[in-house]
Amino acid sequence: MFGSLKALPADPILGLSAKYREDANPQKIDLGVGVYKDEAGHTAILDCVKQAEKYRHDNEDTKVYIGPTGSPLFNEEMAKLIFGNHNVLTANRARTVSTPGGTGALRVAAEFIKSCKSGTTIWVSNPTWANHTGLFSASGLTVKTYPYYDYENKQLDFDGMLAALKEVKSDDAVLLHACCHNPSGMDLSQEQWQQVAEVAKTNGFLPVIDMAYQGFGDGLDEDAYGLRLMADSVEEMIVCSSCSKNFGLYRERIGATTIIASSTTAADIASSVLLSVVRCIYSMPPAHGAALVETILSSDELRHQWYGELKDMRDRINGNRQLLVEKLIESGVTRDFSHIVRQKGMFSFLGITPEQVQQLQDEYSIYMVGSSRMSIAGIAQSNVDYLAQSIAKVL
Ligand code: LMR
């Protein structure tokens, strides 16, 4: 049976890490996968996580099955982080399950949508995270795209987006990035979110919100502005969130799928379907990451420490944006790269051609995704001159 298989190309994002590791050039720079790095290029464990791990080590007394929903305390704390004091929580219309990372959250959402109506069309932004299309298609959903980024002018194609969303049918789903759009870094303004929420309400499509970077844009509440507004406007929606980036728990695989239904009864019915979806894919989520997150979020001291550590990561990334633009000017680049400063979160579209991206990799050992998506956290004081000069040369 295996004889019919054909080898597939490496994943466009994860494949870069392997190439980078093999590169012997001491000046190599990794701007590929979306992972936070400090000035030394290291992805350290957050201090609040270390403390939570110690607490768990001393206090955890069983490894018995946790059940398909995962930890109730984690789910409750995640719902508060996502929705604040929004009335979807007070009205008891939200149901959250812990998932294996943000990707797990999206796949659970996709399978849930399939249970509502098989072959549902889901609209994703053009461009979007490379894995969205694969994972939705793997669940049997039909994936279509709406315009999002205007490559020429390096800004949102908001008119195109809105016009496309106005044509979306009531039994379709629309994937929106809550904040820190991956890959473009270009987010909707508050006014634009209001217009999108208005269209969702009028057309009745299902908003599916991917929030993989809460806290990396403008702040925890600020980054949830759009999805909370959406929850004011529609009766049903899904939020997929991840703790990989904001808690630095990449390898623990912890995220959450939250379903908002029109009533408590509808939420209970949806929840039963959600649990059946989970049971059929992986039965129960891993518990360790959830245990760390709930320990942090339910302790005033650790939570405040986390706020500080998250702010440090956000500030360093924003500082890197400014720094790169300045260094490009210093390197004699006359082209305008100020869009890098206007973009939010872990990523930025540099706006160079795939050939120039390849040249940066082949000749300068600088690794970024072919679309010229850079993971800004990979920039540091120690490599920014080399990076800017190399970009100047390929331009
Ligand atoms: C990314 O976009 O680089 C991250 O979300 C990591 C991944 O899984 O692709």
GROMACS .gro file of N, CA and C and ligand atoms in nm, residues 11-14 31-35 103 129-131 182-183 212-213 242 244-245 250 253 346-347 369 373 375, ligand 1:
model
   90
   11ASP      N    1   0.756   2.124   0.493
   11ASP     CA    2   0.664   2.232   0.529
   11ASP      C    3   0.734   2.366   0.505
   12PRO      N    4   0.661   2.462   0.441
   12PRO     CA    5   0.728   2.588   0.405
   12PRO      C    6   0.782   2.667   0.525
   13ILE      N    7   0.725   2.645   0.642
   13ILE     CA    8   0.773   2.718   0.761
   13ILE      C    9   0.868   2.630   0.842
   14LEU      N   10   0.822   2.510   0.879
   14LEU     CA   11   0.903   2.425   0.967
   14LEU      C   12   1.029   2.376   0.895
   31LEU      N   13   1.495   3.402   1.072
   31LEU     CA   14   1.373   3.484   1.078
   31LEU      C   15   1.255   3.400   1.028
   32GLY      N   16   1.266   3.268   1.046
   32GLY     CA   17   1.167   3.177   0.990
   32GLY      C   18   1.047   3.153   1.080
   33VAL      N   19   1.052   3.047   1.157
   33VAL     CA   20   0.936   3.005   1.234
   33VAL      C   21   0.902   3.108   1.343
   34GLY      N   22   0.773   3.122   1.371
   34GLY     CA   23   0.726   3.223   1.468
   34GLY      C   24   0.750   3.183   1.611
   35VAL      N   25   0.871   3.206   1.656
   35VAL     CA   26   0.911   3.171   1.792
   35VAL      C   27   0.982   3.293   1.851
  103THR      N   28  -0.302   2.483   1.678
  103THR     CA   29  -0.335   2.402   1.561
  103THR      C   30  -0.443   2.301   1.597
  129TRP      N   31  -0.194   3.212   0.732
  129TRP     CA   32  -0.095   3.116   0.784
  129TRP      C   33  -0.096   2.993   0.693
  130ALA      N   34   0.022   2.949   0.651
  130ALA     CA   35   0.033   2.842   0.551
  130ALA      C   36  -0.044   2.716   0.590
  131ASN      N   37  -0.058   2.691   0.719
  131ASN     CA   38  -0.121   2.566   0.763
  131ASN      C   39  -0.274   2.572   0.766
  182ASN      N   40  -0.094   3.673   1.073
  182ASN     CA   41   0.012   3.584   1.026
  182ASN      C   42  -0.021   3.542   0.884
  183PRO      N   43   0.053   3.585   0.782
  183PRO     CA   44   0.191   3.633   0.786
  183PRO      C   45   0.213   3.784   0.774
  212ALA      N   46  -0.371   3.344   1.795
  212ALA     CA   47  -0.249   3.271   1.833
  212ALA      C   48  -0.149   3.361   1.904
  213TYR      N   49  -0.172   3.494   1.900
  213TYR     CA   50  -0.069   3.587   1.949
  213TYR      C   51  -0.124   3.689   2.046
  242SER      N   52  -0.417   3.007   2.143
  242SER     CA   53  -0.295   2.929   2.165
  242SER      C   54  -0.216   2.988   2.281
  244SER      N   55   0.106   2.889   2.299
  244SER     CA   56   0.244   2.861   2.256
  244SER      C   57   0.330   2.986   2.266
  245LYS      N   58   0.281   3.097   2.213
  245LYS     CA   59   0.364   3.217   2.203
  245LYS      C   60   0.359   3.299   2.331
  250TYR      N   61   0.563   2.647   2.362
  250TYR     CA   62   0.558   2.590   2.227
  250TYR      C   63   0.545   2.438   2.228
  253ARG      N   64   0.222   2.210   2.375
  253ARG     CA   65   0.101   2.196   2.295
  253ARG      C   66  -0.023   2.225   2.377
  346MET      N   67   0.442   3.915   1.580
  346MET     CA   68   0.567   3.842   1.557
  346MET      C   69   0.621   3.862   1.416
  347PHE      N   70   0.529   3.893   1.319
  347PHE     CA   71   0.572   3.888   1.179
  347PHE      C   72   0.562   4.021   1.106
  369VAL      N   73   1.047   3.311   0.537
  369VAL     CA   74   0.953   3.239   0.451
  369VAL      C   75   0.952   3.304   0.312
  373ARG      N   76   0.802   3.683   0.462
  373ARG     CA   77   0.759   3.696   0.602
  373ARG      C   78   0.879   3.678   0.693
  375SER      N   79   1.018   3.665   1.091
  375SER     CA   80   0.986   3.659   1.233
  375SER      C   81   1.077   3.761   1.301
  396LMR     C1   82   0.452   3.016   1.242
  396LMR     O1   83   0.363   3.060   1.168
  396LMR     O2   84   0.573   3.028   1.219
  396LMR     C2   85   0.413   2.947   1.369
  396LMR     O3   86   0.276   2.954   1.389
  396LMR     C3   87   0.467   2.810   1.379
  396LMR     C4   88   0.398   2.713   1.287
  396LMR     O4   89   0.353   2.610   1.337
  396LMR     O5   90   0.391   2.736   1.167
   0.00000   0.00000   0.00000
